[in-house]
XYZ file of C-alpha atoms in Angstrom:
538
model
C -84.556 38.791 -45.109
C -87.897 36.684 -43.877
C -85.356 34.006 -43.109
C -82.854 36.236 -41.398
C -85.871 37.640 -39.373
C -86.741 34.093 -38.319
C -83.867 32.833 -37.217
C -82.094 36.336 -35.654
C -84.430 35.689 -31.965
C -82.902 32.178 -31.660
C -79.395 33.684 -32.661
C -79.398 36.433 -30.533
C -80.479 33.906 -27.601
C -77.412 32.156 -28.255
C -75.158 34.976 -28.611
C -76.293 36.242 -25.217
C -76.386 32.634 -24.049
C -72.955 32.332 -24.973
C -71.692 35.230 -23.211
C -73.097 34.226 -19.922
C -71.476 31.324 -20.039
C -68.075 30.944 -18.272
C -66.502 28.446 -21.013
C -67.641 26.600 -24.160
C -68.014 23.008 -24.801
C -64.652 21.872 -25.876
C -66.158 19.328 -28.296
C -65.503 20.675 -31.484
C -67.819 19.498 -34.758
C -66.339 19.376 -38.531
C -67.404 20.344 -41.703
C -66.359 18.710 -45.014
C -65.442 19.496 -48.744
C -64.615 17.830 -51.655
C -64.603 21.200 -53.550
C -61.856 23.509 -54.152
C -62.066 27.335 -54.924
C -60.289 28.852 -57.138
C -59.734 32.688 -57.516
C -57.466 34.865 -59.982
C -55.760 37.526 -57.734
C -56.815 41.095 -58.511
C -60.146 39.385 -59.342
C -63.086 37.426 -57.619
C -64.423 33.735 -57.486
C -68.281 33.558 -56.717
C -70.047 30.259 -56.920
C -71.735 27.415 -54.596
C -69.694 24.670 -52.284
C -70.990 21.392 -50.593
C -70.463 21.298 -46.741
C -71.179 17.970 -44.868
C -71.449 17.356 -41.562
C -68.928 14.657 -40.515
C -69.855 14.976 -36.681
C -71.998 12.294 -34.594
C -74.202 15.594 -33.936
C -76.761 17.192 -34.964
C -77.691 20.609 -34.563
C -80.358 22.200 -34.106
C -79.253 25.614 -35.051
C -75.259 26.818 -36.717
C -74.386 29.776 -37.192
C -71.524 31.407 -39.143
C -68.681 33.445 -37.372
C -66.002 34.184 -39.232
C -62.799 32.998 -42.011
C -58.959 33.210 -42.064
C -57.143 31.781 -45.060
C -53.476 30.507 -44.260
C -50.634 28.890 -46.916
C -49.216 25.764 -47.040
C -46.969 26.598 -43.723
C -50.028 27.696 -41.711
C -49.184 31.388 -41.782
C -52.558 33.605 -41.612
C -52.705 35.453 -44.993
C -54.546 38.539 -45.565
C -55.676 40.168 -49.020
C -59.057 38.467 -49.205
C -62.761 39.154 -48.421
C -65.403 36.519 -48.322
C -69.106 36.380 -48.116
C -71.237 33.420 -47.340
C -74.920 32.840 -47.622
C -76.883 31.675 -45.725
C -75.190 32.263 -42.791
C -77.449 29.989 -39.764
C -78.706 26.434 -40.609
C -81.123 24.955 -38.483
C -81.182 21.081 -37.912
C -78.587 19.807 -39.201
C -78.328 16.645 -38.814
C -74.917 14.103 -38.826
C -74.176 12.616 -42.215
C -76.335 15.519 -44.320
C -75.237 18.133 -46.609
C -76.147 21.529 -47.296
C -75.061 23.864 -50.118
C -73.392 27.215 -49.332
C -73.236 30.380 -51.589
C -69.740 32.550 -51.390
C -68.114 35.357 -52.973
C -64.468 35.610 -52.459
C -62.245 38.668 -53.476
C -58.257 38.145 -53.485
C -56.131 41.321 -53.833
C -53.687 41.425 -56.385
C -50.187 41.472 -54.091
C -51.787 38.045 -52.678
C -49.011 35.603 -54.626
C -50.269 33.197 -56.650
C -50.083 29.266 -54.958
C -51.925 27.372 -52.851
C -53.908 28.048 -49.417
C -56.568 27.094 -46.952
C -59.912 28.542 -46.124
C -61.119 28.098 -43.080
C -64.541 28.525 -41.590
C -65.426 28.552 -38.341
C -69.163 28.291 -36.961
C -70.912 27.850 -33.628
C -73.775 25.289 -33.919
C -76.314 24.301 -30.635
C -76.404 20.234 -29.711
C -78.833 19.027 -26.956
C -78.359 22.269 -24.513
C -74.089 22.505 -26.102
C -72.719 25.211 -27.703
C -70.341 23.737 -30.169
C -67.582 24.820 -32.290
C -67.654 24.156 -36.249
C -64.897 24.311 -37.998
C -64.883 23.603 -42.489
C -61.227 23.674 -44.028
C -61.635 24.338 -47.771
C -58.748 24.306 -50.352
C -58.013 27.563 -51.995
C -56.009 28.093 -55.137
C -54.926 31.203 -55.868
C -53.758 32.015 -59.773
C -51.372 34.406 -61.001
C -53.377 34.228 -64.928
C -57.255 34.018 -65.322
C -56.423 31.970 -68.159
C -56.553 27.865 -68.300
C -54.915 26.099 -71.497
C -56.443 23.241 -72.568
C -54.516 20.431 -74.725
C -54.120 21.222 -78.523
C -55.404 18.229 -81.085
C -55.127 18.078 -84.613
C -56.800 16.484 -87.216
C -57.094 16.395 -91.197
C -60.275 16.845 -92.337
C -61.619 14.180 -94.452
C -59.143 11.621 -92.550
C -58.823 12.303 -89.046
C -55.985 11.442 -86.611
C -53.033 11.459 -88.811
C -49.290 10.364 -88.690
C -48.474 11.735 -92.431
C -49.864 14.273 -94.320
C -50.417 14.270 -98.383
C -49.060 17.539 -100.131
C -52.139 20.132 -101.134
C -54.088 18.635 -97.685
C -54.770 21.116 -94.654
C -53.749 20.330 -91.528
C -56.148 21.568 -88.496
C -54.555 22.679 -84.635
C -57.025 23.720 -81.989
C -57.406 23.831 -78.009
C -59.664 25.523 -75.432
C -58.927 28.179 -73.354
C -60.511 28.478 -70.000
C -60.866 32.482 -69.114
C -62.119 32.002 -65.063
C -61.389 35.654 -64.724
C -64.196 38.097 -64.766
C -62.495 40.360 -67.632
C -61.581 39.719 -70.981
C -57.941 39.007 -72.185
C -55.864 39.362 -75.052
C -54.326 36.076 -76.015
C -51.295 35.680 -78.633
C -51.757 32.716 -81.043
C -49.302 31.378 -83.201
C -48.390 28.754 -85.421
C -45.382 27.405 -87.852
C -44.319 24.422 -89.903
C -40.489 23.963 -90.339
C -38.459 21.333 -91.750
C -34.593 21.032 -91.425
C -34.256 24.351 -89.912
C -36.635 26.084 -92.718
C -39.757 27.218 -91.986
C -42.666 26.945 -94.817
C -45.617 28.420 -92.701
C -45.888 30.236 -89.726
C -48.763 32.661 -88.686
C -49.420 34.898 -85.573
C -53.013 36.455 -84.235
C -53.881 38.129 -81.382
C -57.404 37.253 -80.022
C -59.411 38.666 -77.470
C -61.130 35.596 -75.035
C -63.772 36.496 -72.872
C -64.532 34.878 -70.003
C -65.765 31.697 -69.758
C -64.532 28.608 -73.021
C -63.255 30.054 -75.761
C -61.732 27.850 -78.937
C -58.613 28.786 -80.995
C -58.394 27.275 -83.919
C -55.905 27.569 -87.484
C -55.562 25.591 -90.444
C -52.188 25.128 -91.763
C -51.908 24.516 -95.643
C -49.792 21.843 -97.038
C -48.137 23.337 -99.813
C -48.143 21.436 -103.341
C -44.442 22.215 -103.907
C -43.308 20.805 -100.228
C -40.667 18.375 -100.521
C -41.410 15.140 -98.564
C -39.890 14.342 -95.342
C -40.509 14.697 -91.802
C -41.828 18.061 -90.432
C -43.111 19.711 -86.995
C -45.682 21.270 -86.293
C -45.571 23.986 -83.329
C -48.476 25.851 -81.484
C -48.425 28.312 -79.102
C -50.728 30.770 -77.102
C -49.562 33.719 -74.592
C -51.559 36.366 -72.354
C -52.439 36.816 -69.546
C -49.457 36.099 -67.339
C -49.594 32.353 -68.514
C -48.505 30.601 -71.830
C -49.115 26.878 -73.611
C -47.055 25.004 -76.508
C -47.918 22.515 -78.562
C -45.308 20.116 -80.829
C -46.227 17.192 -83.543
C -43.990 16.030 -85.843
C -45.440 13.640 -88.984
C -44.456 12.852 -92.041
C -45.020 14.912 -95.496
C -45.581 12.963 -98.325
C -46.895 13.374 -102.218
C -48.507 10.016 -102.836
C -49.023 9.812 -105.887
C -46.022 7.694 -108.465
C -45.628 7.375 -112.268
C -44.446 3.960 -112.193
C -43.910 2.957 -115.804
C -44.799 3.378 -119.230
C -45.109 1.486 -122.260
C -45.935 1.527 -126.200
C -48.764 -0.350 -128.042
C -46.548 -0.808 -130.735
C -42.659 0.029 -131.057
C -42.727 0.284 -134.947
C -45.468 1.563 -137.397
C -46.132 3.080 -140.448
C -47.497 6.696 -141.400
C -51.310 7.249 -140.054
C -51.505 4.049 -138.362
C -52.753 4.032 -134.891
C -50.465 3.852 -131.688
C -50.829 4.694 -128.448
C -49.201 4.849 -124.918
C -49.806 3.065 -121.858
C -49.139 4.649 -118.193
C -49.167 3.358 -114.898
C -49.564 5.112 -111.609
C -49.717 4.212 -108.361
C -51.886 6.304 -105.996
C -52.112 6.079 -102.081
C -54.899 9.115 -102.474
C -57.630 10.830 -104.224
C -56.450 13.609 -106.392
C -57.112 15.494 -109.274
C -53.542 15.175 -111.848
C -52.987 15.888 -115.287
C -50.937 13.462 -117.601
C -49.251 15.752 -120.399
C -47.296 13.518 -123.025
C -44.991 15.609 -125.662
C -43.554 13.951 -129.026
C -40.028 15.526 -129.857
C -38.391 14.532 -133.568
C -34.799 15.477 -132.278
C -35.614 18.657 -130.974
C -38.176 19.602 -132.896
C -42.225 18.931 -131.015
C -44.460 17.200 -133.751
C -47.125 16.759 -131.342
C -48.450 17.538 -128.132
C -51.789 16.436 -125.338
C -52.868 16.063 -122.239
C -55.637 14.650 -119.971
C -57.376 15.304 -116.927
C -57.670 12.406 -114.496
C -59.268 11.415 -110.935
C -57.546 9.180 -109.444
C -58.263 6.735 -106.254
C -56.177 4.651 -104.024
C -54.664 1.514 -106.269
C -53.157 1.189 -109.343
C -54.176 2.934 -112.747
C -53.355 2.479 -116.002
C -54.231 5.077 -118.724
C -53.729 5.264 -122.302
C -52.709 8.168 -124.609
C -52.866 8.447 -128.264
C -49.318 9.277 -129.696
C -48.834 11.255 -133.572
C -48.064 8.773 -136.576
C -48.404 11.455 -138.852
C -44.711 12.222 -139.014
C -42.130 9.757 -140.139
C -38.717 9.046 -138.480
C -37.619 7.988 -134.917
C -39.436 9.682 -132.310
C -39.849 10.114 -128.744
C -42.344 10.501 -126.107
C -42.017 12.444 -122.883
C -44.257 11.614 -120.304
C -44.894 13.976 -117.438
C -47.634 13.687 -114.293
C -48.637 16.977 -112.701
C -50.311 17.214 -108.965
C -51.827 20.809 -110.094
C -48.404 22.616 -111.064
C -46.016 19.918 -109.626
C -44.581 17.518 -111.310
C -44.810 14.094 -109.697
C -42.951 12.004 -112.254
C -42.133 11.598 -115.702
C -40.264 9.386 -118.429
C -40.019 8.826 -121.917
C -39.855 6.045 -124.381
C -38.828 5.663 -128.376
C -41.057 4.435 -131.422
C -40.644 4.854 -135.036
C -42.650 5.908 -137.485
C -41.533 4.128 -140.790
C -41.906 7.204 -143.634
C -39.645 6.380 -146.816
C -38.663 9.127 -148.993
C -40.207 10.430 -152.266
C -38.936 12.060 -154.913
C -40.652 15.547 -154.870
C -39.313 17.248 -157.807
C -37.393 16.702 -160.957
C -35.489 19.545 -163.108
C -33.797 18.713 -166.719
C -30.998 20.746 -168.461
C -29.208 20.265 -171.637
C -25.932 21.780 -172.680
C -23.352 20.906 -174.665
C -24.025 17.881 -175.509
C -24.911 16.802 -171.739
C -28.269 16.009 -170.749
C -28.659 16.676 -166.319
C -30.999 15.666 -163.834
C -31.603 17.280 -160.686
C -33.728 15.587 -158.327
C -35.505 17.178 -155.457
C -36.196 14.077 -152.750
C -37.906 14.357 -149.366
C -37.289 11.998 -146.480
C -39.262 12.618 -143.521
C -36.965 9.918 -141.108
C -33.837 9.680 -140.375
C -31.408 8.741 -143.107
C -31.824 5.640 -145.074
C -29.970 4.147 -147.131
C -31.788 3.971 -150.653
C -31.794 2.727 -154.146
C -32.303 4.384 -157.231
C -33.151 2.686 -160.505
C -32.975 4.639 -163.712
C -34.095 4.718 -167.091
C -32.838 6.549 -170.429
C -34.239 6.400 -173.865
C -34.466 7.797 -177.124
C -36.962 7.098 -180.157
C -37.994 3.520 -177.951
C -34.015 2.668 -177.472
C -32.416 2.200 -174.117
C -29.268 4.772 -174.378
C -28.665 3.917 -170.008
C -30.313 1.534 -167.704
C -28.731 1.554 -163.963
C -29.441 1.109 -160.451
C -26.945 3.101 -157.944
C -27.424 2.825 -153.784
C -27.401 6.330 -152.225
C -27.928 7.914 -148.874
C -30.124 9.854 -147.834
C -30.165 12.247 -145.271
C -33.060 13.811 -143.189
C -34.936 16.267 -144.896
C -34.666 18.157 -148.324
C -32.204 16.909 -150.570
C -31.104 16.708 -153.900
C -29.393 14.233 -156.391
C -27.763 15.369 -159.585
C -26.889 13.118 -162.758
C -25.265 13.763 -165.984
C -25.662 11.872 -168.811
C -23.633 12.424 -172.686
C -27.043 12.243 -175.173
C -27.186 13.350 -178.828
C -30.214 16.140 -179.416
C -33.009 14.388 -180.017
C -36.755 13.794 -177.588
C -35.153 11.978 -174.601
C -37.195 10.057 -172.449
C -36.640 8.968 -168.809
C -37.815 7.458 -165.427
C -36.393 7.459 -162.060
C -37.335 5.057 -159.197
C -36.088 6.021 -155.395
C -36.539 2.338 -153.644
C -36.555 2.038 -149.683
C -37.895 0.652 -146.641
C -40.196 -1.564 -149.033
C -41.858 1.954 -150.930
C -41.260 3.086 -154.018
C -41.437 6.554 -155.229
C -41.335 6.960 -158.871
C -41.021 10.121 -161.531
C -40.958 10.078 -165.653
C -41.395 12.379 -168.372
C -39.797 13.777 -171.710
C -37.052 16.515 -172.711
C -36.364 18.225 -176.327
C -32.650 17.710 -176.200
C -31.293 20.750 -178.544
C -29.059 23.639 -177.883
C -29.343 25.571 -176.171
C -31.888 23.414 -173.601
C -34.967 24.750 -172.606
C -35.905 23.525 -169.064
C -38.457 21.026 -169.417
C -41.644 20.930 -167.837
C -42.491 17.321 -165.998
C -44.715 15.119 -164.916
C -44.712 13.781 -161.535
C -46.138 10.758 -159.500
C -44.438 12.092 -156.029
C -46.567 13.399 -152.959
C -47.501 17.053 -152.398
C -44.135 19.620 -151.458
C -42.856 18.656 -148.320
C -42.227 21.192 -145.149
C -38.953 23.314 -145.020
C -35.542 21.595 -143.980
C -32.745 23.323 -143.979
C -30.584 20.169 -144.549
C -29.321 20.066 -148.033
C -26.890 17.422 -150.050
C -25.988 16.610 -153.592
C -24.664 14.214 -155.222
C -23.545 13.788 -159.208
C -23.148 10.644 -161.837
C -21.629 11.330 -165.187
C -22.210 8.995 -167.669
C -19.421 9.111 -170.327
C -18.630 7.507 -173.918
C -20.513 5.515 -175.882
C -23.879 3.996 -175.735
C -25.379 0.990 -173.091
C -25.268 -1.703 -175.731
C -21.419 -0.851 -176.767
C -20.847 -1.782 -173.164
C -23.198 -4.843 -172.634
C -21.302 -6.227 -175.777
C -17.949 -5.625 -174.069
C -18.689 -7.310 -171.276
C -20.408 -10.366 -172.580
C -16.834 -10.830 -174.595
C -14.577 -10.448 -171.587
C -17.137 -13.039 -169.878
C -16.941 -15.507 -172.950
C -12.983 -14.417 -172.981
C -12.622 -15.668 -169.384
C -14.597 -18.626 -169.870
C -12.545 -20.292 -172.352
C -9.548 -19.634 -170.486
C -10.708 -21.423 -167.568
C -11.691 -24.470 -169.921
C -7.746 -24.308 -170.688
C -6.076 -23.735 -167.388
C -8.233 -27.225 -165.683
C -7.643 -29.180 -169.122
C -3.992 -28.385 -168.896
C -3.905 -28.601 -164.994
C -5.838 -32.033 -165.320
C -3.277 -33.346 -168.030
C 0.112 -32.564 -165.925
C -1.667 -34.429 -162.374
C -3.443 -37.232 -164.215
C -1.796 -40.400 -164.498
C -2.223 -41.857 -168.292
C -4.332 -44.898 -168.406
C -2.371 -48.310 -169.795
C -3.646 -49.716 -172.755
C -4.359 -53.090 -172.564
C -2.472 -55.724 -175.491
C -3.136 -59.077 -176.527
C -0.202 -61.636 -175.147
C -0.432 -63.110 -178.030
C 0.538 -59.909 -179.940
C -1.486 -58.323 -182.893
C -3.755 -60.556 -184.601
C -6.026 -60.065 -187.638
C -9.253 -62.244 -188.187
C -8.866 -63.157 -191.499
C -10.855 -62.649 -194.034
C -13.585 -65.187 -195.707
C -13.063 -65.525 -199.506
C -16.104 -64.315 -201.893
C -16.153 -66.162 -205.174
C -18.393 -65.214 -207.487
C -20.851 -66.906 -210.374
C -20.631 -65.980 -214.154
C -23.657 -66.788 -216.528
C -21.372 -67.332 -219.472
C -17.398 -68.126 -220.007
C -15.183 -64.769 -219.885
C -14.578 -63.154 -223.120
C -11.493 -63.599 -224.414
């Protein structure tokens, strides 16, 4: 008010100056911008502009008169309301600047484009009244609202063209609210693949005015199958709307790329173990679960917890010798509850089988044998050596070759022995081990079972595989037949002798005897005389 107080002598001077006079200087002065205002309509822009005198003048006193705003075709447009301050400058000078204060109101049926405002001014130059004239751009907006671009970003990596699975993937973007009230903005966001969305989420959020951020974090799942996916973001209110697209690439990272044994073959107890390799492109948390099936049946089971970086890996496992027979390994790799990869590979665990059990019956004059025999492989093929006696003599002695199958089993023999305290021993030879039982039974009538004694391992488990198998030994005792077939060998031997005497006889050609050309000739013989003592008796 001081100010206006000042200057308002001087300005009403010029006022009534101006009035007297018959006609103004037609030399017109010009104001410049390089700003541009920008309004919302039904709303109000306030703020400060930069006006510069391009004219060779200066003034020694400008004053403000009045505004008109016109659109791009020059039409005068109504609808707004401005207010400048200050209103009179005093010397101002060519070339210099001065900062001006407005307030400008647009209605809200003004449309929403682009305009001019113009100000007009009188200014006083050496004893001239001239007129001022500042064009400023004007850009009228139908929202208050001004989307900024969207970025992404994963945190931990940054700008990213692929995403691993279990990572979050971050969208954001300002949003300008140059209004003077606060709006209600619709946010949304979804992930689809192939025509299937997997996320999607929707908010509505109140921005004030002024810079607000929007911001969501979109999970990528575990269980998301790799391939290519897009990303889309969008935001709504206030008469205006954004989108945002991105399209990358999903992918797991993580590989099981092989496996392989320690050893392929071993026996019971003996350590083994199990090599994996993985190939990682990340860091992650997985779990390496191996399972050791005998056919169907799981003999052991473990797992363990690794942290893995990018490279190459290899782990080992311990695998279960404890159980005999061919078994196999699965292999599986788990990102949390999906599984990235697995495979399996065969070993064998070399477990012979043992006679577990032995029961003896007698009846009738037949003495049998049950035995009870346990092989924890697969089946094998087997021999078994036996043993009868009786008072110290041999009554059988035999080795048969037998099958057997997986599991419990049984063998049964029968044997023709007179009563009497029977001994015997059995021997079940394979795979280079040798399981052996022996004992005694009273042989009488009727026969008691016998109790045993046994050099076999503890009972085995259950099986419900089950096969038997019976010898009968009939007639006479083991020597009867050794003697019978040491005859039919010494039987068969002579004959031979005969057939390649004879043979050689009838193919030979007979060698010439060799005589004397002279025929047969006797040496003959030298005369012995003899010498008497005395004269003959007569």
């Amino acid at each position: 008010m001081k100010n206006m107080r000042r200057y308002l002598p001087p300005l009403i001077a010029l006022m009534l100056f101006v009035s007297f006079l018959p006609n103004v200087s037609a030399q017109f002065g010009r104001l410049t911008t390089g700003a541009t205002i920008t309004v919302v309509k039904g709303d109000y822009a306030q703020g400060e502009i930069t006006l510069k005198n391009e004219a060779p003048l200066a003034y020694s006193l400008i004053s403000y008169q009045r505004f008109w705003v016109e659109d791009e075709s020059g039409r005068e447009v109504g609808g707004f309301n401005l207010t400048i301050s200050p209103r009179v400058f005093s010397s101002w000078k060519s070339g210099e600047e001065k900062r001006v204060a407005y307030r400008l109101t647009c209605s809200g049926n003004v449309t929403p484009g682009n305009y001019t405002l113009h100000l007009r001014f009188l200014g006083k130059s050496g004893g001239q009244v001239v007129i001022v004239r500042a064009d400023v751009p004007l850009m009228v907006l139908a929202s208050p609202l001004i989307f900024k671009g969207a970025e992404t970003y994963i945190p931990g990596r940054g700008q990213f063209s692929y995403a691993f699975v279990g990572e979050n993937v971050v969208v954001y973007s300002h949003v300008l609210n140059i209004g003077h009230k606060n709006v209600t903005v619709t946010a949304s966001v979804s992930l689809e693949r192939g025509g299937k969305r997997y996320y999607s989420k929707t908010e509505r959020i109140r921005v004030s005015p002024g810079d607000s951020l929007i911001k969501f974090t979109v999970p990528i799942g575990l269980h998301y199958p790799e391939g290519r996916y897009t990303l889309k973001y969008s935001l709504s209110g206030g008469g205006g709307s954004y989108t945002f697209t991105k399209n990358f690439t999903v992918l797991v990272g993580i590989k099981l790329a092989g496996i392989s044994l320690q050893r392929d073959r071993v026996k019971p107890n003996e350590k083994n173990g199990l090599y994996v390799t993985i190939l990682s492109e990340r860091k992650a948390k997985v779990r390496l679960e191996v399972e050791v099936f005998r056919g169907n049946e799981s003999v052991g089971k473990s797992s363990k917890e690794l942290n893995l970086s990018p490279g190459t890996g290899v782990f080992e496992l311990p695998l279960p010798t404890n159980v005999g027979g061919n078994l196999t390994a699965h292999v599986r790799l788990f990102l949390g509850d999906r599984l990235v990869g697995s495979s399996e590979v065969k070993y064998q665990v070399i477990a012979p089988p043992k006679i577990v059990n032995l029961k003896a019956d007698y009846s009738n004059g037949r003495l049998s044998f049950v035995l009870s025999i346990f092989n924890p492989g697969d089946t094998v093929e087997a021999m078994l050596s036996y043993r009868i006696s009786e008072g110290g003599k041999t009554l059988y002695k035999d080795s048969i070759v037998h099958k057997i199958p997986p599991g419990n089993s049984t063998l049964k023999m029968v044997f023709q022995i007179p009563p009497g305290n029977v001994s015997y021993s059995f021997a079940l030879k394979a795979n280079g081990h040798v399981s052996t039982i022996n004992g005694s039974v009273r042989a009488t009538t009727p026969a008691p079972t016998s109790s045993t004694t046994s050099t076999a391992s503890p009972r085995p488990p259950r099986t419900s595989t089950t096969s038997s198998t019976e010898k009968r030994a009939e007639g006479g005792k083991s020597s009867t037949w050794i003697a019978l077939i040491l005859l039919l060998l010494v039987v068969a031997f002579l004959a031979g002798v005969w057939y390649y005497r004879r043979r050689g006889e009838k193919y030979k050609r007979p060698r010439p005897k060799r005589r004397s050309p002279l025929g047969r000739f006797r040496k003959p013989r030298i005369p012995k005389f003899r010498e008497r003592d005395s004269l003959p008796k007569k």
